[in-house]
Coordinates of C-alpha atoms in Angstrom, one line a residue:
X1 CA 4.1 9.0 1.6
X2 CA 7.3 10.9 2.5
X3 CA 10.8 10.4 3.7
X4 CA 11.6 11.3 7.3
X5 CA 15.0 11.7 8.9
X6 CA 16.3 13.0 12.2
X7 CA 19.5 13.2 14.2
X8 CA 19.9 13.8 18.0
X9 CA 23.3 14.4 19.6
X10 CA 25.5 14.3 16.5
X11 CA 29.2 14.8 17.1
X12 CA 29.9 15.5 13.4
X13 CA 29.1 18.5 11.3
X14 CA 25.4 18.4 10.5
X15 CA 25.9 19.8 7.0
X16 CA 28.0 16.6 6.3
X17 CA 25.5 14.3 8.0
X18 CA 22.6 15.8 6.1
X19 CA 24.0 14.2 2.9
X20 CA 22.8 10.9 4.2
X21 CA 19.2 12.3 4.2
X22 CA 19.4 12.7 0.4
X23 CA 19.6 8.9 0.0
X24 CA 15.8 8.8 0.6
X25 CA 14.9 11.8 -1.7
X26 CA 12.9 9.4 -4.0
X27 CA 10.3 9.1 -1.2
X28 CA 9.3 12.8 -1.5
X29 CA 10.0 14.3 -4.9
X30 CA 7.8 17.4 -4.4
X31 CA 9.9 19.3 -1.8
X32 CA 12.5 18.9 1.0
X33 CA 13.6 20.7 4.1
X34 CA 16.3 20.5 6.8
X35 CA 15.6 22.2 10.1
X36 CA 17.8 22.5 13.2
X37 CA 16.1 22.3 16.6
X38 CA 16.2 25.6 18.5
X39 CA 18.6 25.4 21.4
X40 CA 20.1 22.1 20.3
X41 CA 22.8 22.8 17.7
X42 CA 23.5 19.1 17.2
X43 CA 19.9 18.0 16.5
X44 CA 18.0 18.3 13.2
X45 CA 15.1 17.1 11.1
X46 CA 15.1 16.2 7.4
X47 CA 12.0 15.8 5.3
X48 CA 11.3 14.8 1.7
X49 CA 7.7 15.5 0.8
X50 CA 5.2 13.8 -1.5
X51 CA 2.2 16.3 -1.4
X52 CA -1.0 14.2 -1.1
X53 CA -3.0 16.0 1.5
X54 CA -2.9 19.8 2.2
X55 CA -0.5 20.8 -0.6
X56 CA -0.1 24.3 0.8
X57 CA 0.7 23.8 4.4
X58 CA 2.1 20.2 4.5
X59 CA 5.8 20.8 5.0
X60 CA 7.5 19.3 8.0
X61 CA 8.6 19.2 10.7
X62 CA 5.0 20.2 11.7
X63 CA 4.8 22.9 14.4
X64 CA 1.7 24.8 15.4
X65 CA 1.3 28.0 17.4
X66 CA -0.6 26.2 20.2
X67 CA 2.3 23.9 21.0
X68 CA 5.5 25.7 20.1
X69 CA 7.5 23.1 22.0
X70 CA 6.4 20.2 19.9
X71 CA 8.2 19.1 16.6
X72 CA 6.7 16.4 14.5
X73 CA 8.1 14.5 11.5
X74 CA 5.8 11.8 10.2
X75 CA 5.3 9.6 7.2
X76 CA 1.8 8.1 6.7
X77 CA -1.9 8.9 6.6
X78 CA -4.2 9.2 9.6
X79 CA -7.7 8.3 8.3
X80 CA -9.6 9.3 11.4
X81 CA -8.2 12.8 12.0
X82 CA -11.6 14.4 11.4
X83 CA -13.5 12.0 13.7
X84 CA -10.9 12.7 16.4
X85 CA -11.3 16.4 15.9
X86 CA -15.0 16.1 16.3
X87 CA -14.8 13.8 19.4
X88 CA -12.2 15.9 21.3
X89 CA -12.9 19.4 20.0
X90 CA -9.4 19.8 18.5
X91 CA -8.7 23.1 16.7
X92 CA -6.5 22.4 13.7
X93 CA -4.2 25.0 12.3
X94 CA -3.6 23.1 9.0
X95 CA -5.4 20.6 6.8
X96 CA -2.6 18.0 7.4
X97 CA -4.0 14.8 8.8
X98 CA -0.8 14.3 10.9
X99 CA -1.4 17.4 12.9
X100 CA -3.8 15.3 15.1
X101 CA -0.7 13.6 16.6
X102 CA 0.2 16.9 18.3
X103 CA -3.3 17.4 19.7
X104 CA -3.6 13.8 20.9
X105 CA -0.2 13.9 22.6
X106 CA -1.0 17.2 24.4
X107 CA -4.4 15.7 25.5
X108 CA -3.4 12.3 26.7
X109 CA 0.3 11.5 26.2
X110 CA 2.1 9.1 23.8
X111 CA 0.3 5.8 24.6
X112 CA -3.2 7.3 23.9
X113 CA -1.8 9.0 20.8
X114 CA -0.4 5.8 19.2
X115 CA -3.5 3.8 20.1
X116 CA -6.0 6.2 18.8
X117 CA -4.5 6.6 15.3
X118 CA -6.4 4.8 12.6
X119 CA -4.0 4.7 9.7
X120 CA -0.4 3.9 8.7
X121 CA 2.4 5.9 10.2
X122 CA 6.0 6.2 11.3
X123 CA 6.8 9.3 13.3
X124 CA 9.3 11.2 15.4
X125 CA 7.8 13.5 18.0
X126 CA 10.0 15.9 19.9
X127 CA 8.8 17.6 23.1
X128 CA 11.4 20.2 24.0
X129 CA 9.4 21.4 27.1
X130 CA 9.7 18.0 28.7
X131 CA 12.9 16.9 27.0
X132 CA 11.4 13.8 25.4
X133 CA 11.8 12.1 22.0
X134 CA 9.1 9.6 20.9
X135 CA 9.3 7.2 18.0
X136 CA 6.2 5.1 16.8
X137 CA 5.2 2.9 14.0
X138 CA 1.9 1.5 12.9
X139 CA 0.6 -2.0 13.8
X140 CA 1.8 -3.8 10.6
X141 CA 4.8 -1.6 9.7
X142 CA 3.1 -0.4 6.5
X143 CA 5.2 2.7 6.8
X144 CA 8.9 1.9 7.4
X145 CA 11.2 3.2 10.1
X146 CA 14.8 2.5 11.0
X147 CA 17.0 3.8 13.8
X148 CA 20.5 3.8 15.1
X149 CA 21.3 4.4 18.8
X150 CA 24.9 4.3 20.0
X151 CA 26.0 3.6 23.5
X152 CA 26.8 7.3 24.2
X153 CA 23.3 8.4 23.1
X154 CA 23.6 9.5 19.5
X155 CA 20.2 8.7 17.8
X156 CA 19.5 8.6 14.0
X157 CA 16.1 7.9 12.6
X158 CA 15.1 7.4 9.0
X159 CA 12.4 5.9 6.7
X160 CA 14.9 3.7 5.1
X161 CA 18.2 2.2 6.3
X162 CA 20.2 3.7 3.5
X163 CA 19.7 7.1 5.1
X164 CA 21.6 5.9 8.2
X165 CA 24.4 3.5 7.2
X166 CA 26.9 6.3 6.2
X167 CA 26.4 8.5 9.3
X168 CA 29.6 9.4 11.0
X169 CA 30.0 9.1 14.8
X170 CA 33.1 9.5 17.0
X171 CA 32.6 6.3 19.1
X172 CA 31.4 3.9 16.5
X173 CA 32.9 2.9 13.2
X174 CA 29.8 1.1 12.1
X175 CA 26.7 2.0 14.1
X176 CA 24.1 -0.7 14.3
X177 CA 21.1 0.2 12.1
X178 CA 17.9 -1.8 12.8
X179 CA 14.2 -1.7 11.9
X180 CA 11.9 -0.1 14.4
X181 CA 9.3 -2.7 15.5
X182 CA 5.8 -2.3 14.2
X183 CA 3.0 -1.7 16.7
X184 CA 5.5 -0.1 19.2
X185 CA 6.4 3.3 20.5
X186 CA 9.7 4.3 22.2
X187 CA 10.2 7.0 24.8
X188 CA 13.7 8.6 25.0
X189 CA 15.0 11.3 27.4
X190 CA 16.7 14.2 25.7
X191 CA 19.7 15.5 27.5
X192 CA 21.0 19.1 27.3
X193 CA 23.8 17.8 25.1
X194 CA 21.3 16.7 22.5
X195 CA 22.1 13.0 23.3
X196 CA 19.3 10.7 24.2
X197 CA 18.7 7.7 26.6
X198 CA 16.0 5.1 25.9
X199 CA 13.5 4.9 28.7
X200 CA 11.0 2.3 27.4
X201 CA 9.8 0.4 24.3
X202 CA 6.1 -0.4 24.5
X203 CA 3.8 -2.5 22.3
X204 CA 0.7 -0.4 22.0
X205 CA -1.5 -2.6 19.8
X206 CA -1.9 -6.3 19.2
X207 CA -3.6 -7.0 15.8
X208 CA -6.0 -9.5 17.4
X209 CA -7.4 -6.8 19.7
X210 CA -10.0 -4.4 18.4
X211 CA -8.2 -1.1 18.2
X212 CA -9.0 1.7 20.7
X213 CA -10.0 4.0 17.8
X214 CA -12.9 1.7 16.8
X215 CA -15.0 3.7 19.2
X216 CA -15.0 6.7 16.9
X217 CA -15.1 4.9 13.6
X218 CA -17.7 5.8 10.9
X219 CA -19.0 2.2 10.8
X220 CA -21.7 1.3 13.3
X221 CA -21.0 -1.3 16.0
X222 CA -21.2 -4.7 14.4
X223 CA -23.1 -7.6 15.8
X224 CA -20.6 -9.2 18.2
X225 CA -20.4 -12.7 19.6
X226 CA -22.4 -14.2 16.7
X227 CA -20.5 -16.5 14.2
X228 CA -23.6 -17.2 12.1
X229 CA -22.2 -17.5 8.6
X230 CA -24.5 -14.9 7.0
X231 CA -23.7 -12.3 9.8
X232 CA -19.9 -13.0 9.4
X233 CA -20.0 -12.6 5.6
X234 CA -22.0 -9.3 6.0
X235 CA -19.5 -8.0 8.5
X236 CA -16.6 -8.9 6.3
X237 CA -18.2 -6.9 3.4
X238 CA -19.0 -3.9 5.6
X239 CA -15.6 -3.7 7.2
X240 CA -13.7 -4.2 3.9
X241 CA -15.7 -1.6 2.1
X242 CA -15.1 0.8 5.0
X243 CA -11.4 0.0 4.8
X244 CA -11.3 1.1 1.2
X245 CA -13.6 4.1 1.7
X246 CA -11.4 5.7 4.4
X247 CA -8.3 5.3 2.2
X248 CA -9.9 7.6 -0.5
X249 CA -8.5 10.6 1.4
X250 CA -6.2 12.3 -1.2
X251 CA -5.7 15.5 -3.2
X252 CA -3.8 13.5 -5.9
X253 CA -5.1 11.0 -8.4
X254 CA -5.9 7.5 -7.2
X255 CA -4.9 4.4 -9.1
X256 CA -4.8 0.6 -8.4
X257 CA -2.4 -2.3 -9.0
X258 CA -4.4 -5.1 -10.6
X259 CA -2.8 -8.6 -11.1
X260 CA -6.1 -10.3 -11.7
X261 CA -5.9 -12.3 -8.6
X262 CA -8.6 -12.2 -5.9
X263 CA -7.0 -9.6 -3.6
X264 CA -6.1 -6.8 -6.0
X265 CA -9.3 -7.5 -8.0
X266 CA -11.5 -7.1 -4.9
X267 CA -9.7 -3.9 -4.0
X268 CA -10.1 -2.5 -7.5
X269 CA -13.8 -3.4 -7.8
X270 CA -14.7 -1.9 -4.4
X271 CA -12.5 1.1 -5.0
X272 CA -14.2 1.9 -8.3
X273 CA -17.7 1.4 -6.8
X274 CA -16.9 3.9 -4.0
X275 CA -15.3 6.4 -6.4
X276 CA -18.6 6.5 -8.4
X277 CA -20.7 6.9 -5.2
X278 CA -18.5 9.8 -4.2
X279 CA -18.6 11.4 -7.6
X280 CA -14.8 11.4 -8.1
X281 CA -14.7 12.9 -11.5
X282 CA -11.9 10.9 -13.2
X283 CA -11.7 7.3 -14.3
X284 CA -9.8 4.8 -12.1
X285 CA -6.6 3.7 -13.7
X286 CA -5.7 0.1 -13.1
X287 CA -2.2 -1.3 -13.8
X288 CA -1.1 -4.9 -14.7
X289 CA 2.3 -6.1 -15.5
X290 CA 3.6 -9.3 -17.1
X291 CA 5.3 -11.0 -19.9
X292 CA 3.4 -11.7 -23.1
X293 CA 0.3 -13.8 -22.4
X294 CA 1.1 -14.2 -18.8
X295 CA -1.9 -15.4 -16.6
X296 CA -1.9 -12.1 -14.7
X297 CA -2.4 -10.0 -17.8
X298 CA -5.2 -12.2 -19.1
X299 CA -7.0 -12.2 -15.7
X300 CA -6.5 -8.5 -15.1
X301 CA -8.0 -7.7 -18.5
X302 CA -11.2 -9.6 -17.6
X303 CA -11.5 -7.7 -14.3
X304 CA -10.8 -4.3 -15.9
X305 CA -13.5 -5.0 -18.5
X306 CA -16.0 -6.1 -15.8
X307 CA -15.5 -3.1 -13.5
X308 CA -14.9 -0.5 -16.2
X309 CA -11.5 0.9 -15.3
X310 CA -9.0 2.7 -17.5
X311 CA -6.7 -0.2 -17.8
X312 CA -2.9 -0.1 -18.5
X313 CA -0.8 -3.1 -19.3
X314 CA 3.0 -3.1 -18.8
X315 CA 4.7 -5.8 -20.8
X316 CA 8.3 -6.6 -20.0
X317 CA 10.8 -9.2 -21.2
X318 CA 13.3 -11.3 -19.3
X319 CA 16.2 -9.0 -20.2
X320 CA 14.4 -5.9 -18.7
X321 CA 13.6 -7.9 -15.5
X322 CA 17.2 -9.1 -15.1
X323 CA 18.6 -5.7 -15.7
X324 CA 16.5 -4.3 -12.8
X325 CA 17.7 -6.8 -10.2
X326 CA 20.5 -4.6 -8.7
X327 CA 18.5 -1.4 -8.4
X328 CA 15.6 -3.5 -6.9
X329 CA 17.8 -5.0 -4.2
X330 CA 19.3 -1.6 -3.4
X331 CA 15.7 -0.2 -3.0
X332 CA 14.5 -3.1 -1.0
X333 CA 17.4 -3.4 1.5
X334 CA 16.9 -7.2 1.6
X335 CA 18.2 -10.3 -0.1
X336 CA 15.2 -12.5 0.6
X337 CA 14.6 -14.7 -2.5
X338 CA 10.8 -14.5 -2.9
X339 CA 10.8 -10.8 -2.0
X340 CA 13.4 -10.0 -4.7
X341 CA 11.5 -12.1 -7.3
X342 CA 8.2 -10.5 -6.6
X343 CA 9.6 -7.0 -6.4
X344 CA 10.9 -6.8 -9.9
X345 CA 7.5 -6.7 -11.5
X346 CA 6.2 -4.3 -8.9
X347 CA 9.2 -2.0 -9.3
X348 CA 8.8 -1.9 -13.1
X349 CA 5.0 -1.2 -13.0
X350 CA 5.7 1.6 -10.4
X351 CA 8.3 3.1 -12.8
X352 CA 5.7 3.1 -15.6
X353 CA 3.0 4.7 -13.4
X354 CA 5.4 7.5 -12.4
X355 CA 6.6 8.2 -15.9
X356 CA 3.5 7.7 -18.0
X357 CA 0.5 8.7 -15.8
X358 CA -0.6 11.2 -13.1
X359 CA -1.8 8.5 -10.6
X360 CA 0.2 9.0 -7.3
X361 CA -1.9 7.3 -4.6
X362 CA -1.8 3.5 -5.5
X363 CA -4.1 0.9 -3.9
X364 CA -2.9 -2.7 -3.7
X365 CA -3.9 -6.1 -2.2
X366 CA -1.0 -6.7 0.2
X367 CA -1.8 -8.4 3.5
X368 CA -4.7 -10.6 2.3
X369 CA -2.7 -13.8 1.9
X370 CA -1.3 -13.5 5.5
X371 CA -4.7 -12.6 7.0
X372 CA -7.0 -14.9 5.1
X373 CA -4.6 -17.9 4.8
X374 CA -4.1 -17.5 1.0
X375 CA -0.8 -19.2 0.5
X376 CA -1.0 -22.7 -1.1
X377 CA 0.8 -24.3 1.8
X378 CA -2.1 -23.6 4.1
X379 CA -3.8 -26.6 2.5
X380 CA -1.2 -28.7 4.4
X381 CA -1.9 -27.2 7.8
X382 CA -2.1 -30.0 10.4
X383 CA -5.1 -28.3 12.2
X384 CA -7.2 -25.1 12.0
X385 CA -5.5 -23.9 15.2
X386 CA -2.0 -24.3 13.7
X387 CA -3.2 -22.5 10.5
X388 CA -4.4 -19.6 12.7
X389 CA -1.0 -19.4 14.5
X390 CA 0.8 -19.4 11.2
X391 CA -1.4 -16.6 9.9
X392 CA -0.5 -14.5 12.9
X393 CA 3.2 -15.2 12.5
X394 CA 3.0 -14.1 8.9
X395 CA 1.2 -10.9 9.9
X396 CA 3.8 -10.2 12.5
X397 CA 6.6 -10.5 9.9
X398 CA 4.9 -8.6 7.1
X399 CA 7.3 -5.7 7.6
X400 CA 10.2 -7.9 6.7
X401 CA 8.6 -9.3 3.5
X402 CA 5.5 -8.3 1.5
X403 CA 4.9 -4.9 3.2
X404 CA 8.6 -4.1 2.8
X405 CA 8.4 -5.0 -0.9
X406 CA 5.2 -3.0 -1.5
X407 CA 6.6 0.1 0.2
X408 CA 10.1 0.2 -1.3
X409 CA 9.1 -0.6 -4.9
X410 CA 6.4 2.1 -5.0
X411 CA 8.3 4.6 -2.9
X412 CA 11.4 4.2 -5.2
X413 CA 9.2 6.0 -7.8
X414 CA 7.5 8.6 -5.5
X415 CA 4.2 6.8 -5.3
X416 CA 2.1 6.3 -2.1
X417 CA 0.8 2.9 -1.4
X418 CA -2.6 2.1 0.3
X419 CA -3.4 -1.4 1.6
X420 CA -7.0 -1.8 2.8
X421 CA -6.6 -5.5 3.7
X422 CA -4.4 -4.3 6.6
X423 CA -7.1 -2.1 8.0
X424 CA -7.0 -2.4 11.9
X425 CA -10.7 -3.1 12.3
X426 CA -10.9 -5.5 9.3
X427 CA -8.0 -7.5 10.5
X428 CA -9.0 -7.7 14.2
X429 CA -12.4 -8.8 13.2
X430 CA -11.2 -11.5 10.8
X431 CA -8.7 -12.8 13.4
X432 CA -11.5 -13.0 16.0
X433 CA -13.4 -15.6 13.9
X434 CA -13.2 -19.2 14.9
X435 CA -10.1 -20.9 13.4
X436 CA -12.1 -23.5 11.5
X437 CA -14.0 -20.8 9.6
X438 CA -10.8 -19.3 8.2
X439 CA -9.1 -22.4 6.8
X440 CA -9.1 -23.4 3.1
X441 CA -12.2 -25.5 2.1
X442 CA -13.0 -27.8 -0.8
X443 CA -9.4 -27.4 -2.0
X444 CA -9.8 -23.6 -2.3
X445 CA -7.8 -21.1 -0.2
X446 CA -9.4 -17.9 1.2
X447 CA -12.7 -19.7 1.0
X448 CA -14.5 -17.4 3.5
X449 CA -13.3 -14.2 1.8
X450 CA -14.5 -15.5 -1.6
X451 CA -17.8 -16.7 -0.2
X452 CA -18.4 -13.3 1.4
X453 CA -18.4 -11.5 -1.9
X454 CA -20.1 -14.3 -4.0
X455 CA -23.5 -12.5 -4.4
X456 CA -22.1 -9.0 -4.8
X457 CA -21.5 -9.2 -8.6
X458 CA -18.3 -7.1 -8.0
X459 CA -16.2 -9.6 -9.9
X460 CA -16.6 -12.3 -12.6
X461 CA -17.1 -15.7 -10.9
X462 CA -13.9 -17.1 -12.5
X463 CA -11.9 -14.3 -10.9
X464 CA -13.6 -14.5 -7.5
X465 CA -12.7 -18.2 -7.4
X466 CA -9.3 -18.0 -9.3
X467 CA -6.7 -20.2 -7.4
X468 CA -3.8 -18.5 -5.8
X469 CA -0.9 -17.5 -8.1
X470 CA 2.1 -15.8 -6.5
X471 CA 2.8 -12.4 -8.1
X472 CA 6.3 -13.4 -9.1
X473 CA 4.9 -16.5 -10.9
X474 CA 1.7 -14.9 -12.4
X475 CA 3.7 -12.3 -14.4
X476 CA 5.4 -15.0 -16.5
X477 CA 3.9 -17.8 -18.6
X478 CA 2.7 -21.1 -17.2
X479 CA 5.2 -22.9 -19.4
X480 CA 8.2 -21.1 -17.9
X481 CA 8.0 -19.4 -14.5
X482 CA 9.7 -16.1 -13.7
X483 CA 11.8 -17.9 -11.1
X484 CA 13.0 -20.4 -13.7
X485 CA 14.0 -17.6 -16.1
X486 CA 16.0 -15.9 -13.2
X487 CA 17.7 -19.2 -12.2
X488 CA 18.7 -19.9 -15.8
X489 CA 20.4 -16.5 -16.1
X490 CA 22.0 -16.6 -12.6
X491 CA 23.3 -20.1 -13.2
X492 CA 25.8 -18.6 -15.7
X493 CA 26.8 -15.8 -13.3
X494 CA 27.7 -17.8 -10.2
X495 CA 30.5 -20.4 -10.2
X496 CA 29.8 -23.8 -8.5
X497 CA 32.9 -23.3 -6.3
X498 CA 31.5 -20.0 -5.0
X499 CA 28.3 -21.7 -3.9
X500 CA 30.3 -24.5 -2.2
X501 CA 32.1 -22.0 -0.1
X502 CA 29.0 -19.8 0.5
X503 CA 28.6 -20.8 4.2
X504 CA 32.2 -19.7 4.9
X505 CA 31.7 -16.3 3.2
X506 CA 28.2 -15.7 4.5
X507 CA 27.8 -17.7 7.8
X508 CA 24.5 -15.9 8.7
X509 CA 21.6 -17.0 6.5
X510 CA 24.1 -18.9 4.1
X511 CA 22.9 -19.0 0.5
X512 CA 21.8 -22.6 -0.5
X513 CA 21.3 -21.9 -4.2
X514 CA 23.0 -19.8 -6.9
X515 CA 20.0 -17.5 -7.1
X516 CA 20.2 -16.7 -3.3
X517 CA 24.0 -16.3 -3.6
X518 CA 23.6 -13.8 -6.5
X519 CA 21.1 -11.7 -4.5
X520 CA 23.3 -11.8 -1.4
X521 CA 26.4 -10.6 -3.3
X522 CA 24.5 -7.6 -4.6
X523 CA 23.1 -6.9 -1.1
X524 CA 26.5 -7.0 0.5
X525 CA 27.9 -4.7 -2.1
X526 CA 25.5 -2.0 -0.9
X527 CA 24.9 -3.0 2.7
X528 CA 28.0 -4.8 3.8
X529 CA 27.7 -6.6 7.1
X530 CA 24.0 -5.8 7.5
X531 CA 22.7 -9.3 6.7
X532 CA 20.9 -9.5 10.1
X533 CA 18.2 -7.1 8.7
X534 CA 16.7 -10.4 7.4
X535 CA 16.3 -12.8 10.3
X536 CA 15.4 -15.7 8.0
X537 CA 14.3 -16.4 4.4
X538 CA 10.6 -16.6 3.6
X539 CA 9.6 -20.2 3.0
X540 CA 6.4 -22.2 3.0
X541 CA 5.7 -24.5 6.0
X542 CA 4.4 -28.1 6.4
X543 CA 5.9 -29.0 3.1
X544 CA 9.4 -30.2 2.1
X545 CA 10.0 -27.1 -0.1
X546 CA 13.5 -26.1 -1.3
X547 CA 12.1 -23.1 -3.2
X548 CA 9.5 -20.5 -2.0
X549 CA 7.6 -20.5 -5.3
X550 CA 4.0 -21.8 -5.2
X551 CA 4.6 -23.4 -8.6
X552 CA 6.9 -25.9 -7.0
X553 CA 4.2 -27.2 -4.6
X554 CA 2.2 -30.3 -5.5
X555 CA -1.2 -28.6 -4.8
X556 CA -0.4 -26.0 -7.5
X557 CA 0.7 -28.6 -10.0
X558 CA -2.4 -30.7 -9.6
X559 CA -4.6 -27.6 -9.8
X560 CA -3.1 -26.4 -13.1
X561 CA -3.1 -29.9 -14.7
X562 CA -6.8 -30.5 -14.1

């Protein structure tokens, strides 16, 4: 996990523009570098480093003797760099996993490069020999990337939008900053002036398709075409374990977030099992956060005792949570209601990990709810086919919601997040299964995933079959939800009259509640006029919901009252 930043064709003094790059210093607390591009006085790279792999030679932009005309700035982890080296006979100059991007590009161009990378990434690749700039981002947008491109060809690229919004440019008072689309690469021509012109934007991978890199994966070819239940369950276990195993690549200590829900518990249990098999000689630290006696703390305690992790509990009160709201919204760069709610707990636990422990590489359960239809409202899907379509929509928008939350809250404290549920092979296999296999059954969501691990003894039965509890709800008591605590506080901060006139003040995504108005006010304070970064609020479907919390849905109420 790092912070990347680059400018091409800047009209302003680079030493002034470089101040913007310092806005993302939290992403790489170990070292930073600015470097001008030879022969292009108005182009430069900025890099903030979190040293996780090859601590000696990992500074960027990466340049190697074999390709002196290539410059690479990337954020991410490429899990198959050794397999690709073996398959194609690459000779690496460093131990940095990202060096493989240079070799792949030299061998087969940008399309093959992006398609063959098994991992999470956002990168800027400059080819001065052919005067090309390439941008690319992984399938689900696990690693963030933003860009600004003006009409006259000034390009700015950064891991977070906050590193671009204050850039100066002669022809634009307020250049349009936008997220770079996941699963795409862009080709731009580099002019002698340092300015660029976009040539094409290409989608290189659809998450339903088996990725091109599957051919050189460590897992054997799975039985295909058979949807026999036992075969399916076995394949799910094999691919999930493989997803966790490949993410063990690190020279820094590994930890795991543990809410006590199915997803984080499965990740923690498989992670600890594999760490033992690989003789990793330190205990796995697991981290739970909540208010006193919250459901998540109780459940996480059970899981930690069962798997034998070194467990840490972070207990916070409503005042600490409320005090964190502004810094959380600044970190997130969004005003989405459920994202802000869920981020507060994750932000505070990340803060604890950074201050009190030496764990840096943090595993988490993001992506499972979208992939395996884990949200409560999936019980109301009109048909398996519509449920499958909704699952795909949620995966497509992950970079706006849960993946955004998970990246920003951990990166704000210099931690690197790893999300095995979003492994390319695991997700493409799961999505290839018949729609009726993936829907909730017997009133239980994620039924197939739970069933797949039923005989593994990885988790206690009551955890494996624990009903869905949204992270922002599970951290508070059942008697009073976290969203109710927030709403009670905000009710005193926002006047009724302000809410009545909200649509006039904020015509795009107008706030409908005092809570959403409060978050929007803070967002506009830091990112005025950028409300279109969020195309719409996250809300459940097929139910008449006025609030995104699962605790407001009938299915949740009946389940907790039984």
